[in-house]
Amino acid sequence: MTGAAAEPGYRVWALPGIPEVRPGDDLVKLIAAAATAEGATALADGDVLVVTSKIVSKAEGRILEAADREAAIDAETVRVVARRGTLRIVENPQGLVMAAAGVDASNTPSGTVLLLPEDSDASARALRTGLRETLGVNVGVLISDTFGRPWRSGLTDVAIGAAGVRVLDDLRGGTDAHGNPLSATIIATADELTAAGDLVKGKATALPVAVVRGLPHVVREADAETEADTGAVPGEDGDGDEGDPGARALVRDAASDMFRLGTSEAVREAVTLRRTVREFTDAPVDPGAVRRAVAAAVTAPAPHHTTPWRFVLLESAESRTRLLDAMRDAWVADLRADGKSEESIAKRVRRGDVLRNAPYLAVPCMVLDGAHAYPDARRGAAEREMFVVAHGAGIQNFLVALAGERLGSAWISSTMFCRDVVREVLELPAEWEPMGAVAIGTPASAPGARPPRPADDFLVVR
């Protein structure tokens, strides 16, 4: 109809004629030959080529003789994210989190494995530049690979390399059709394009390249290669040749990754992250995070199905100062009674300032409700020790859970030396036994490297 607006839409088709790719092959020539097989080029300005990573890897010689695929995965693994039996989800050197580090034993000769391209963004840039010089067309290039996804069954293709494509469409700051502000909407355009391309490519039919046409707005102009045109999320890394961040902009950094580890791996990392922190920032502590840590603490094992844990949370500066002043006075009195000099006392008190400098304190207390009474001292002492051990398990849970909340902590024993003072200041029942105090806050600096402690140094096997 004359004057009618064009219907929105796009076309996607596989590019036929790509032969089996071997190490050293020139992918630009192979794709250009396929695109001009019938004389006129099958590519146009604004097209997006979706190229399967396998042919890029083969052309770049990323084929490895490997009788043991697991060893190849080890070599390509930067960090294990999750492990279930022989299946591993890992981070590879490109920062991609995927099964088996992308090491593939399919579509490659027996006894070999195929690694992902060493730098998929650089590979995409080379293809884009080569096709522009060979065919005179300005196309975007995406290099795709197959990913599984958390919470969703099935596989889909995603972009692991990109050049000349606005990989992210940041809609934050705009409004929807109802005028509601968009505050978190960032569209992964490159992944949507690769998934569309995968619908027409063939993993076993020699169709490793797809063409998407009709979305020229996602392709960057060849002479306007500036960071402002990349579609990168503000604050993301925008460095790269000609300011194109490539597919790297799609990879979440550690700080914004809420699902960085699998369950068992997260527990192990939280245990490893738990350190004694003695210097904190003045950032406020989320009381909800502390309460979640308490909920973890009280799942620890305890004798006779008891619950021997109580936590006093000192959330106001006034309550912390009042307790710590009273404890300091009691400590000074003890030191003087021990015959310590005033200079020595002052030094010791200064070393105890870790609690005073923390923005939040918790005082864990032990109660012996449900403890069995025994007529002899031996069994009575063992009964109490069971409760002390259970209380220690609860504190460990508490500290590990705080580490999982990205909070630092220091468990200081001082309240155990002046329990009567603590009970009086905090108005606690007489049967509550303060078991130290936990300083909580945001660490002022990253922890140093922890010296290795091989498990065998602590084992006796019979």
Coordinates of N, CA and C in Angstrom, one line a residue, residues 15 17-35 49 51 55-61 123-135 208-209:
L15 N 24.2 -19.4 5.5 CA 25.0 -19.1 4.3 C 25.6 -20.5 3.9
G17 N 27.7 -23.3 1.5 CA 28.9 -23.3 0.7 C 30.2 -23.1 1.5
I18 N 30.1 -23.2 2.9 CA 31.3 -23.1 3.7 C 31.9 -24.6 3.8
P19 N 33.1 -24.8 3.3 CA 33.7 -26.1 3.3 C 34.2 -26.5 4.7
E20 N 34.6 -27.7 4.8 CA 35.2 -28.1 6.1 C 36.5 -27.3 6.3
V21 N 36.5 -26.7 7.5 CA 37.6 -25.8 7.9 C 38.7 -26.5 8.5
R22 N 40.0 -26.1 8.1 CA 41.2 -26.8 8.7 C 42.1 -25.7 9.2
P23 N 43.0 -26.1 10.1 CA 44.0 -25.2 10.6 C 44.7 -24.4 9.5
G24 N 44.7 -23.1 9.7 CA 45.4 -22.2 8.7 C 44.5 -21.7 7.7
D25 N 43.3 -22.2 7.5 CA 42.4 -21.7 6.5 C 42.1 -20.2 6.8
D26 N 41.8 -19.4 5.7 CA 41.5 -18.0 5.7 C 40.0 -17.9 5.8
L27 N 39.4 -17.7 6.9 CA 37.9 -17.7 7.1 C 37.3 -16.5 6.2
V28 N 38.0 -15.4 6.1 CA 37.5 -14.3 5.3 C 37.3 -14.8 3.9
K29 N 38.3 -15.4 3.3 CA 38.1 -15.9 1.9 C 37.0 -17.0 1.8
L30 N 36.9 -17.9 2.8 CA 35.9 -18.9 2.7 C 34.5 -18.3 2.8
I31 N 34.3 -17.3 3.7 CA 33.0 -16.7 3.8 C 32.7 -15.9 2.6
A32 N 33.7 -15.1 2.1 CA 33.5 -14.2 1.0 C 33.2 -15.1 -0.3
A33 N 33.8 -16.2 -0.4 CA 33.6 -17.1 -1.6 C 32.1 -17.6 -1.5
A34 N 31.7 -18.0 -0.3 CA 30.3 -18.5 -0.2 C 29.3 -17.4 -0.4
A35 N 29.7 -16.2 0.0 CA 28.7 -15.1 -0.2 C 28.6 -14.6 -1.6
L49 N 26.6 -11.2 10.7 CA 27.0 -12.6 10.5 C 27.2 -13.2 11.8
V51 N 28.7 -16.5 13.4 CA 29.7 -17.5 13.0 C 30.0 -18.4 14.1
I55 N 34.4 -23.2 13.8 CA 35.2 -23.0 12.6 C 36.3 -22.0 12.8
V56 N 36.0 -21.0 13.7 CA 37.0 -20.1 14.1 C 38.2 -20.8 14.8
S57 N 37.8 -21.6 15.7 CA 38.9 -22.4 16.5 C 39.7 -23.3 15.5
K58 N 39.0 -23.9 14.6 CA 39.7 -24.8 13.7 C 40.7 -24.0 12.8
A59 N 40.2 -22.9 12.3 CA 41.1 -22.0 11.4 C 42.3 -21.5 12.2
E60 N 42.1 -21.2 13.5 CA 43.1 -20.7 14.3 C 44.0 -21.8 14.9
G61 N 43.8 -23.0 14.6 CA 44.6 -24.1 15.1 C 44.4 -24.4 16.5
S123 N 39.1 -12.2 17.0 CA 38.7 -13.0 15.9 C 37.6 -12.3 15.1
A124 N 36.6 -11.8 15.8 CA 35.4 -11.2 15.2 C 35.9 -9.9 14.5
R125 N 36.8 -9.1 15.1 CA 37.2 -7.9 14.5 C 38.0 -8.2 13.2
A126 N 38.8 -9.3 13.2 CA 39.5 -9.6 12.0 C 38.6 -10.0 10.9
L127 N 37.5 -10.8 11.2 CA 36.5 -11.1 10.2 C 35.8 -9.9 9.6
R128 N 35.4 -9.0 10.5 CA 34.6 -7.8 10.1 C 35.5 -7.0 9.2
T129 N 36.8 -6.7 9.6 CA 37.7 -5.9 8.8 C 37.9 -6.6 7.4
G130 N 38.2 -7.9 7.4 CA 38.5 -8.6 6.2 C 37.4 -8.6 5.2
L131 N 36.1 -8.8 5.7 CA 35.0 -8.8 4.8 C 34.7 -7.4 4.3
R132 N 35.0 -6.4 5.1 CA 34.8 -5.0 4.6 C 35.8 -4.7 3.4
E133 N 37.0 -5.2 3.6 CA 38.1 -4.9 2.6 C 37.9 -5.8 1.4
T134 N 37.3 -7.0 1.6 CA 37.2 -7.9 0.4 C 35.9 -7.7 -0.4
L135 N 34.8 -7.5 0.4 CA 33.5 -7.3 -0.3 C 33.0 -5.9 -0.3
P208 N 27.8 -23.4 9.2 CA 28.3 -22.8 10.4 C 28.1 -21.3 10.5
V209 N 27.5 -20.7 9.4 CA 27.4 -19.2 9.4 C 26.0 -18.9 9.1

